[in-house]
Tab-separated table of C-alpha atoms in Angstrom:
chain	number	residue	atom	x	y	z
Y	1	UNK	CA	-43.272	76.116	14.516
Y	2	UNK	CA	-42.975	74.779	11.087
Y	3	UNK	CA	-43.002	71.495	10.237
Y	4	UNK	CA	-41.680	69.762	7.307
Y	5	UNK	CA	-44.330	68.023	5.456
Y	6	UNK	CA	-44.230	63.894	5.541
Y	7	UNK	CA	-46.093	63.778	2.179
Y	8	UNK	CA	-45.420	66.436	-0.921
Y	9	UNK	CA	-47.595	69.333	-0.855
Y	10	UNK	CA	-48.923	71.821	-3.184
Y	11	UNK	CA	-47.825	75.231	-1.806
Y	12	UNK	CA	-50.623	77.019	-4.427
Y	13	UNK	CA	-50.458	81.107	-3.966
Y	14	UNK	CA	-53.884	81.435	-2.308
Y	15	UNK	CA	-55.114	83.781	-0.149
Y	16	UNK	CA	-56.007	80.799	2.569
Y	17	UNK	CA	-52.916	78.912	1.961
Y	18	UNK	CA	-50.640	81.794	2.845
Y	19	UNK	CA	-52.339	82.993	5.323
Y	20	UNK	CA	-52.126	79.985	7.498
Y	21	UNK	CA	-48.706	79.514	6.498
Y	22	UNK	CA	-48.388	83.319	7.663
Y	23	UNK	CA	-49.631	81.905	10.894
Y	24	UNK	CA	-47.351	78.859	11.179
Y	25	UNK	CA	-44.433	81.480	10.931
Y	26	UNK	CA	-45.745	83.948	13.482
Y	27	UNK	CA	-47.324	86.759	11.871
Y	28	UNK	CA	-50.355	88.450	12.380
Y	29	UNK	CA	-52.862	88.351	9.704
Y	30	UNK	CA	-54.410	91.200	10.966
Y	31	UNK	CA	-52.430	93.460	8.070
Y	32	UNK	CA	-51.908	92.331	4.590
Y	33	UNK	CA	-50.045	88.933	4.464
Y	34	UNK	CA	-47.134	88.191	2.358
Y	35	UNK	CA	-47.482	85.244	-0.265
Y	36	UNK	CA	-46.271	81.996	0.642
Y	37	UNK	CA	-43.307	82.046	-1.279
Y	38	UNK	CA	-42.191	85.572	0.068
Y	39	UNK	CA	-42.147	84.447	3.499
Y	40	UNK	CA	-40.153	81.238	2.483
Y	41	UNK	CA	-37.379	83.346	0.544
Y	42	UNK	CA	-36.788	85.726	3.365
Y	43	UNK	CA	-36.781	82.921	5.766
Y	44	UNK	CA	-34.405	80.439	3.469
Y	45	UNK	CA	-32.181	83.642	3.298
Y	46	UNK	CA	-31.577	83.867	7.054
Y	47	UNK	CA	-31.015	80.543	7.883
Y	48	UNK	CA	-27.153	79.778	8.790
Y	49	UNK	CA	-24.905	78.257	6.316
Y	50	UNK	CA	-24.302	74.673	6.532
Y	51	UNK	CA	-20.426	73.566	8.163
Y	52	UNK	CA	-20.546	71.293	4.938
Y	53	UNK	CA	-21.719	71.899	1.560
Y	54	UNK	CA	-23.330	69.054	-0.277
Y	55	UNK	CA	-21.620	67.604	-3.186
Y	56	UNK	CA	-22.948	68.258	-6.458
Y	57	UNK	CA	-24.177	64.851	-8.465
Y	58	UNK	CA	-21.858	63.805	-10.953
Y	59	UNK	CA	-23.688	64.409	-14.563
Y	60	UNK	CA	-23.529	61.918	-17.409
Y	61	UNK	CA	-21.575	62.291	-20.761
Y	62	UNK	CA	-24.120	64.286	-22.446
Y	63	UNK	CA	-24.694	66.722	-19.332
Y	64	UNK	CA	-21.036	66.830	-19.599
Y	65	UNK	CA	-20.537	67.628	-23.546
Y	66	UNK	CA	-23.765	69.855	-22.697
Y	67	UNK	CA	-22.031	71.908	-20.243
Y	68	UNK	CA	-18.957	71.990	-22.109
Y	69	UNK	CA	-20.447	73.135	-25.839
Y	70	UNK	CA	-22.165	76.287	-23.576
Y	71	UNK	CA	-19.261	77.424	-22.646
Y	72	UNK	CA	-17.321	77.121	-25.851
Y	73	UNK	CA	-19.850	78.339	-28.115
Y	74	UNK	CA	-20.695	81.797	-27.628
Y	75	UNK	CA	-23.819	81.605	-29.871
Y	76	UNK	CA	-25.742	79.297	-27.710
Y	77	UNK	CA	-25.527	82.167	-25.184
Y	78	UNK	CA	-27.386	84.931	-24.499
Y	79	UNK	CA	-30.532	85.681	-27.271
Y	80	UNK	CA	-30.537	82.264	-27.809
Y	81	UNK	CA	-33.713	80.338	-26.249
Y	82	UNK	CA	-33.403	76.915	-24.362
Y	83	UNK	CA	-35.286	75.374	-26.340
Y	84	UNK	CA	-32.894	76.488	-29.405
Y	85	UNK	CA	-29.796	75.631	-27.889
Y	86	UNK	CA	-30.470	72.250	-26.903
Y	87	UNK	CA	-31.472	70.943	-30.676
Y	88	UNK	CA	-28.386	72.505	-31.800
Y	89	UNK	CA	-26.170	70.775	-28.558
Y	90	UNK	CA	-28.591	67.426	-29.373
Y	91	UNK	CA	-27.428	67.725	-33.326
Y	92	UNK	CA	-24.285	67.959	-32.513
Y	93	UNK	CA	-24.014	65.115	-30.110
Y	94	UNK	CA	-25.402	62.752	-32.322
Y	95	UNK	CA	-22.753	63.667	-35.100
Y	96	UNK	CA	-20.018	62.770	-32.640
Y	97	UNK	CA	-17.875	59.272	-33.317
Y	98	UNK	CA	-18.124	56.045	-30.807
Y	99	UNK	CA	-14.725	57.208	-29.900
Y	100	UNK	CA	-15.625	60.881	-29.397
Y	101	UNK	CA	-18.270	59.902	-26.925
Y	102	UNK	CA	-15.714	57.738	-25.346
Y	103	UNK	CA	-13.922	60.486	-24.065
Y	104	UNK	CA	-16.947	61.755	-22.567
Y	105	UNK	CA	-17.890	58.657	-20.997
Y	106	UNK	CA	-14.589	57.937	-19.575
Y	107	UNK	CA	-14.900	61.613	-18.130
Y	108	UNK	CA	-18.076	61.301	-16.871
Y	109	UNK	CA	-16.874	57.638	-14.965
Y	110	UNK	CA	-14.049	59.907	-13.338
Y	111	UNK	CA	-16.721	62.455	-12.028
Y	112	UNK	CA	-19.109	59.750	-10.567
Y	113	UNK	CA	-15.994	58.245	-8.570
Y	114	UNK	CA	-14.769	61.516	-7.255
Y	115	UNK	CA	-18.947	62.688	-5.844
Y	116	UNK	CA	-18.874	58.711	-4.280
Y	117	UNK	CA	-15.424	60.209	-2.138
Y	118	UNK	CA	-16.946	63.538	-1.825
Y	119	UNK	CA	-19.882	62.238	-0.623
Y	120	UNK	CA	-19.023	59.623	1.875
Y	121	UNK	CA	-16.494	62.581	2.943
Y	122	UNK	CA	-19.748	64.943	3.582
Y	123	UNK	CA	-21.499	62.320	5.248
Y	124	UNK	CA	-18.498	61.880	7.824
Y	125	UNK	CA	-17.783	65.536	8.688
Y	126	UNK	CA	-21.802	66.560	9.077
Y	127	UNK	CA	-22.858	67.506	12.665
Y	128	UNK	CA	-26.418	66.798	14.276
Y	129	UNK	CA	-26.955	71.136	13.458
Y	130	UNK	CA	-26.219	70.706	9.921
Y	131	UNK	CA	-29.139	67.731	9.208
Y	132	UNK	CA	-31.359	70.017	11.346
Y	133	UNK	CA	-30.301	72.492	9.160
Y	134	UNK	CA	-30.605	70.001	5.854
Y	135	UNK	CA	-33.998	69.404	6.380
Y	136	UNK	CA	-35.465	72.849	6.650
Y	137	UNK	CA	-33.465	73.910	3.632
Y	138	UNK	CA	-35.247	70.922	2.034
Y	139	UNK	CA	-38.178	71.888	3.278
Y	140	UNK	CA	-38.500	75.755	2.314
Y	141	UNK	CA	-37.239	74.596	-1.397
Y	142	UNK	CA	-40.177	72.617	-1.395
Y	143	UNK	CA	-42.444	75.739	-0.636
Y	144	UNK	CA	-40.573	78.505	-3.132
Y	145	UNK	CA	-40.798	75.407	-6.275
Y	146	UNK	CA	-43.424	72.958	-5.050
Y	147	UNK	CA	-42.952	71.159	-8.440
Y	148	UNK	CA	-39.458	70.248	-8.047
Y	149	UNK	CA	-38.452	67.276	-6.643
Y	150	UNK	CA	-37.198	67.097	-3.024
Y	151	UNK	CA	-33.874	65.374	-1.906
Y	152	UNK	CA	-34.168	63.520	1.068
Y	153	UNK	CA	-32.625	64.311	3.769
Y	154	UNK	CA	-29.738	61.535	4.996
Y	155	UNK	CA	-30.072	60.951	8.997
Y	156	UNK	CA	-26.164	61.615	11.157
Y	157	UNK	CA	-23.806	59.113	10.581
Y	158	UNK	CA	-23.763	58.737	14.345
Y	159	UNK	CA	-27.076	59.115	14.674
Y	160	UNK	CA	-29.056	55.763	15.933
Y	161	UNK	CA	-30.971	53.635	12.908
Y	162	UNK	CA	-34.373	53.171	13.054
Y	163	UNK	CA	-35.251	49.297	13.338
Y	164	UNK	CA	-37.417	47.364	10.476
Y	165	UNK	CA	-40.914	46.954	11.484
Y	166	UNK	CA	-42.371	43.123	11.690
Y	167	UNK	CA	-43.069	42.499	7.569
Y	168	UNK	CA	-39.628	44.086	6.722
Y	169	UNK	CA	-37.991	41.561	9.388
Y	170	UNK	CA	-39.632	39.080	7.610
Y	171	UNK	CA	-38.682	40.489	3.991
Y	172	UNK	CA	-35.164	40.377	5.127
Y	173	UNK	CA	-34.889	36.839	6.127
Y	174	UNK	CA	-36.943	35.224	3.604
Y	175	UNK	CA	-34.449	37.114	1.090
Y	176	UNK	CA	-31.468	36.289	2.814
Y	177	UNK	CA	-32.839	32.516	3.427
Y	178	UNK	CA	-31.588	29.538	1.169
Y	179	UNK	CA	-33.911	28.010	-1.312
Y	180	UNK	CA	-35.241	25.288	1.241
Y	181	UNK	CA	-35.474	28.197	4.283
Y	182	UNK	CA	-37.347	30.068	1.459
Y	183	UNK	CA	-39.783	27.108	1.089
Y	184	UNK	CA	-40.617	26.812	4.833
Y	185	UNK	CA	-41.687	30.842	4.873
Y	186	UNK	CA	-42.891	31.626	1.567
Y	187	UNK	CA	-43.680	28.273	-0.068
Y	188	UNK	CA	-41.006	28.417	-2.615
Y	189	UNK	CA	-37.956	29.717	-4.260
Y	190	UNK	CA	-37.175	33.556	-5.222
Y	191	UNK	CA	-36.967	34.064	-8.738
Y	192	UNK	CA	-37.377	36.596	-11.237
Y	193	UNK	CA	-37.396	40.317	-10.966
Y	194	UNK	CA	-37.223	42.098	-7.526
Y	195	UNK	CA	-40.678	43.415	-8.133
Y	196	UNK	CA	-42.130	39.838	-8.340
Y	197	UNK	CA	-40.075	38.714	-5.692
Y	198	UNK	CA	-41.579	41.407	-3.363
Y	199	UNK	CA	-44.843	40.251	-4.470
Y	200	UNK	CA	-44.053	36.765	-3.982
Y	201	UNK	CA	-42.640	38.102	0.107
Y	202	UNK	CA	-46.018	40.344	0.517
Y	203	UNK	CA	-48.763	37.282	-0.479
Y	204	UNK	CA	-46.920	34.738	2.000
Y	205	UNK	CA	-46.974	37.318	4.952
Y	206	UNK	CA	-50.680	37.911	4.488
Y	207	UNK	CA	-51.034	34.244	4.400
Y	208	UNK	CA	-49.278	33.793	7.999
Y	209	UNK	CA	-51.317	33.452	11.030
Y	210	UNK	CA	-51.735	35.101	13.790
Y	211	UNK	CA	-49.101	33.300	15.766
Y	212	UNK	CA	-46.337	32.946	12.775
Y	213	UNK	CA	-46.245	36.949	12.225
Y	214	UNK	CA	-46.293	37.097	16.390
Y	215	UNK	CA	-42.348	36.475	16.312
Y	216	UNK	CA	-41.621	39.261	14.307
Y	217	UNK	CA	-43.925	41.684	15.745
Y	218	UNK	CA	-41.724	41.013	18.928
Y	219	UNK	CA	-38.754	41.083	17.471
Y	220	UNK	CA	-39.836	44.448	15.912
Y	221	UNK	CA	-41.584	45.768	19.448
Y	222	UNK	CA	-37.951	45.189	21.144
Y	223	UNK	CA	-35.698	46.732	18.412
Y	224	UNK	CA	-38.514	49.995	18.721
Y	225	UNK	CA	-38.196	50.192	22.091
Y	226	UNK	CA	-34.005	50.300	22.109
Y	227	UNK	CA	-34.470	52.937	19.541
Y	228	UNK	CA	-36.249	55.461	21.431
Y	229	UNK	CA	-33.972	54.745	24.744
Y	230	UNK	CA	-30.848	55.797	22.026
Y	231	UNK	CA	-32.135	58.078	20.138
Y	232	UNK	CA	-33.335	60.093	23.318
Y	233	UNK	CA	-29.589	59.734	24.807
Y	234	UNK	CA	-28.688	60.577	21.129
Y	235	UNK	CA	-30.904	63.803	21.080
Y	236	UNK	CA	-29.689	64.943	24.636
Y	237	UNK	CA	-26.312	64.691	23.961
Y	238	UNK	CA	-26.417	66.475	20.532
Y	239	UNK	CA	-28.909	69.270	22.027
Y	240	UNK	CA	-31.218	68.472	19.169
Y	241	UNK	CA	-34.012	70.220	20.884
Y	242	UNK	CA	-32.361	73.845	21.557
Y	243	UNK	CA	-30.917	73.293	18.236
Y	244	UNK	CA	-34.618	72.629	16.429
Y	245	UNK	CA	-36.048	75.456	19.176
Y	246	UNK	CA	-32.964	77.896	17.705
Y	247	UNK	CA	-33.660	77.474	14.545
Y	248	UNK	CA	-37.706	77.706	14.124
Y	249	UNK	CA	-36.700	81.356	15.845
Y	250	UNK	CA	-34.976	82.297	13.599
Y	251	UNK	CA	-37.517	81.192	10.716
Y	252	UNK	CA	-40.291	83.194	12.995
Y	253	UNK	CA	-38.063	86.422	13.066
Y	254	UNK	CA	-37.137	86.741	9.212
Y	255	UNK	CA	-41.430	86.253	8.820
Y	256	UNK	CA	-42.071	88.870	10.991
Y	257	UNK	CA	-39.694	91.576	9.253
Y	258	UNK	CA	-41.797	91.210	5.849
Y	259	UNK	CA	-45.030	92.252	8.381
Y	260	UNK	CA	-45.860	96.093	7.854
Y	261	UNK	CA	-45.146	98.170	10.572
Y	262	UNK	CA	-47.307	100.896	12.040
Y	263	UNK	CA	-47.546	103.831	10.981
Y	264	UNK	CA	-46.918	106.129	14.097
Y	265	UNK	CA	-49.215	109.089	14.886
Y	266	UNK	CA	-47.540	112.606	14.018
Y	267	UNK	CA	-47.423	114.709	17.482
Y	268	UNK	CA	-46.929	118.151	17.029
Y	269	UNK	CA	-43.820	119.050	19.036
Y	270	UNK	CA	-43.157	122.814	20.686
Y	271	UNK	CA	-39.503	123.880	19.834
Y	272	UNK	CA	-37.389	124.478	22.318
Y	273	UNK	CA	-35.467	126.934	20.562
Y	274	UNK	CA	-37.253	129.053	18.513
Y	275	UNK	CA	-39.947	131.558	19.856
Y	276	UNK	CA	-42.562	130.255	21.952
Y	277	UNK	CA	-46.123	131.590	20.920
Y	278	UNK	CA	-47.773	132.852	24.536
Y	279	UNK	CA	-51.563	132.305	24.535
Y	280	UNK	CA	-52.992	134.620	27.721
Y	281	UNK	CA	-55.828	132.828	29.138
Y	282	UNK	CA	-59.003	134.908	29.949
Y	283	UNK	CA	-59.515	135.071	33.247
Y	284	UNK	CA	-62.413	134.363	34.949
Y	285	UNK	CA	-64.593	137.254	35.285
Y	286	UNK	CA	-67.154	137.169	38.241
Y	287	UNK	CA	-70.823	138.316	37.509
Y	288	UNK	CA	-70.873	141.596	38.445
Y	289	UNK	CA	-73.534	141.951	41.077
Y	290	UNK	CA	-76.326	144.258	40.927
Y	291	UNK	CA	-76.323	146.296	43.908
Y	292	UNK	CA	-79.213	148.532	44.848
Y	293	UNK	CA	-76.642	151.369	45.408
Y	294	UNK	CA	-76.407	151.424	41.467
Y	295	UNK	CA	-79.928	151.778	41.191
Y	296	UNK	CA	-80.594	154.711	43.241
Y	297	UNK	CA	-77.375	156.525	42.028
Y	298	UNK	CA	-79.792	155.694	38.143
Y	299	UNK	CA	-82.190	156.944	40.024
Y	300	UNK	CA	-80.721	160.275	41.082
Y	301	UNK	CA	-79.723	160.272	38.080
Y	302	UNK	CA	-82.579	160.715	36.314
Y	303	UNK	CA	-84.321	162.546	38.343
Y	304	UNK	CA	-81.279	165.481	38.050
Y	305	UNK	CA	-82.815	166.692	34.853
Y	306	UNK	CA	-81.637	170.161	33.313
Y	307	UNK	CA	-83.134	172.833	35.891
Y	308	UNK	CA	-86.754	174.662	34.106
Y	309	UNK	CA	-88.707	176.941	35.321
Y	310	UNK	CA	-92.052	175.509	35.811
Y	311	UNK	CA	-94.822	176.503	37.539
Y	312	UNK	CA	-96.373	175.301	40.930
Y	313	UNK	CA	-99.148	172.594	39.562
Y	314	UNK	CA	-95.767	171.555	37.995
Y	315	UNK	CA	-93.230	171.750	40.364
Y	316	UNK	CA	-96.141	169.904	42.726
Y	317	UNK	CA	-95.978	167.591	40.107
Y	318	UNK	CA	-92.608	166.811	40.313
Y	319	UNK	CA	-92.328	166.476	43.584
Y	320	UNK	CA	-94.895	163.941	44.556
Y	321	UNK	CA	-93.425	161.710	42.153
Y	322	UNK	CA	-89.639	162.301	43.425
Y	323	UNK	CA	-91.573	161.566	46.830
Y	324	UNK	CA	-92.465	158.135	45.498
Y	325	UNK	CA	-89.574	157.366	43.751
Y	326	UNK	CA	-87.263	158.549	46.931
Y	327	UNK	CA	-89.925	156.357	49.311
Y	328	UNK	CA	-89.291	152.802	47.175
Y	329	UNK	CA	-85.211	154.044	47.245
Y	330	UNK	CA	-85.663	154.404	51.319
Y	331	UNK	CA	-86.974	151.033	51.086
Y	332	UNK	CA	-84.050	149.054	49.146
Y	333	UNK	CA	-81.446	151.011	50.339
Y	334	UNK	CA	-82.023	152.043	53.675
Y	335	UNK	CA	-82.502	155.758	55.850
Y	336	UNK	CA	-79.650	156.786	55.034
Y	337	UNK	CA	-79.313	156.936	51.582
Y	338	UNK	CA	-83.093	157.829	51.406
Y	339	UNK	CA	-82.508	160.704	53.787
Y	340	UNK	CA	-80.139	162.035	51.052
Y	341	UNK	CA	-82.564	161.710	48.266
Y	342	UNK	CA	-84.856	163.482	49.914
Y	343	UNK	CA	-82.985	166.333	50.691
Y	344	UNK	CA	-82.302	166.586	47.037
Y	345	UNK	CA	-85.598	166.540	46.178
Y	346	UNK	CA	-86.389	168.993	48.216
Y	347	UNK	CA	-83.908	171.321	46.252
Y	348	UNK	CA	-86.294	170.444	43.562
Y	349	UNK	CA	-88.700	171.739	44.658
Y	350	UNK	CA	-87.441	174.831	45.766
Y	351	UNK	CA	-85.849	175.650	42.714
């Protein structure tokens, strides 16, 4: 929630500075953080508009003939620095007659009675909202231009006073006392300018006891404690709360539209109209398994060589090793098959 500031402050564009300010409004300083002034723009911009305007001050006679000599004179516009224009409008307002300025002054007089109506007009139609409203305005200004003066804030015209605190009680009645009242609290009689006299008010309190400056501080305790039984009736009644609660939500929500969104991860997507591409899967081929009938068909095989005619040492030969190749063949693959291998060696042999 942000607060507005009791004291001014220097919003100075620093890293640190608007990143806790960041934080005040809700954002995440994970990403890069806006400046100070940024946030306060966006947020100043979303804030509702106010059921009454405030009424512009009413300037003096210069600020009137300045106002008026701009308009009129088309040099003094555009290409033509401030700093320019005002010697010339200065010039010229110091070559004007006693009765010349007259007019102005008589003008400006008008204008300062009709912002007193305007005013006290504005200060009769405001609602509760709009000094809620008033304040944060006041407030965000503060942040964009920290050098220019604020305007405070008036309270409701409804809304309950705040009661003086024990020295002010006794400010008011030593000021509003006769000369000999005066004499009994401060010692003597008010005189001089209203700085001295506040002086004169501030050294005699100091210089009551304990017991004197007990009166007022009860006086003041009593008033305090009225106060906060109104102004809590005052704030229920008004919905001050949801209205404050309403409003710092909407400050948090323009913040967090100047925070950087993610970027989103691209995911390829398969179209559903266009042709699909099939990928066939290999399928999972079992190890073939190396059977012993393989073998003794290599066997065979080999041993069917192109027919020769060879003699008997080599047919004898021949046949005692087809013997011992058939005889490990009987033994892996069984009678049956060796029976068969046999016979063909036999053949062999005959051949």
């Amino acid at each position: 929630m942000l607060r507005q500031p009791t004291t001014c402050f220097s919003f100075a564009n620093t890293a640190s500075q608007a990143r806790a300010y960041a934080v005040a409004a809700g954002l995440s300083t994970t990403t890069k953080v806006p400046s100070v002034a940024t946030i306060a723009r966006r947020q100043l911009k979303a804030l509702p508009k106010l059921s009454v305007q405030v009424p512009k001050k009413a300037g003096g006679p210069y600020a009137i003939f300045n106002k008026e000599v701009r308009a009129t004179d088309p040099s003094l516009g555009k290409g033509t620095s401030l700093s320019a224009a005002s010697r010339v409008i200065a010039e010229r307002w110091r070559g004007l007659s006693p009765a010349e300025k007259k007019t102005y002054e008589d003008r400006a007089t008008q204008q300062k009675e009709a912002y007193k109506r305007q005013y006290e007009q504005y200060l009769a139609k405001r609602t509760p909202q709009d000094v809620i409203l008033e304040q944060k305005i006041g407030y965000l200004q503060s942040v964009i231009n920290p050098n220019k003066p604020s305007r405070k804030v008036p309270a409701a015209a409804d809304a309950p006073k705040k009661p003086l605190s024990s020295y002010l009680l006794f400010s008011t009645e030593a000021q509003a006392a006769g000369p000999e009242r005066q004499r009994q609290l401060i010692g003597q009689v008010l005189q001089g300018a209203m700085t001295q006299q506040v002086k004169t008010i501030a050294a005699a309190w100091n210089g009551l006891s304990a017991e004197q400056k007990s009166k007022y501080q009860q006086q003041a305790a009593n008033a305090l404690s009225a106060y906060k039984t109104q102004k809590a009736q005052y704030d229920s009644t008004n919905q001050i709360a949801e209205t404050r609660k309403a409003v710092n939500k909407t400050l948090q929500t323009a913040a967090k539209s100047l925070q950087p969104k993610p970027k989103k991860k691209k995911v390829l997507k398969l179209s559903t109209t266009g042709p699909r591409r099939i990928v066939k899967k290999k399928k999972d081929v079992a190890p073939k398994k190396k059977t012993v009938a393989v073998k003794a068909k290599k066997v065979v095989k080999k041993t069917a060589a192109p027919k020769k005619k060879v003699g008997v040492k080599g047919a004898a030969k021949k046949a005692i090793s087809a013997t011992k190749k058939a005889g490990k063949a009987i033994r892996v693959v069984g009678k049956v098959a060796g029976k068969e291998v046999v016979k063909k060696v036999k053949k062999v042999v005959k051949a």
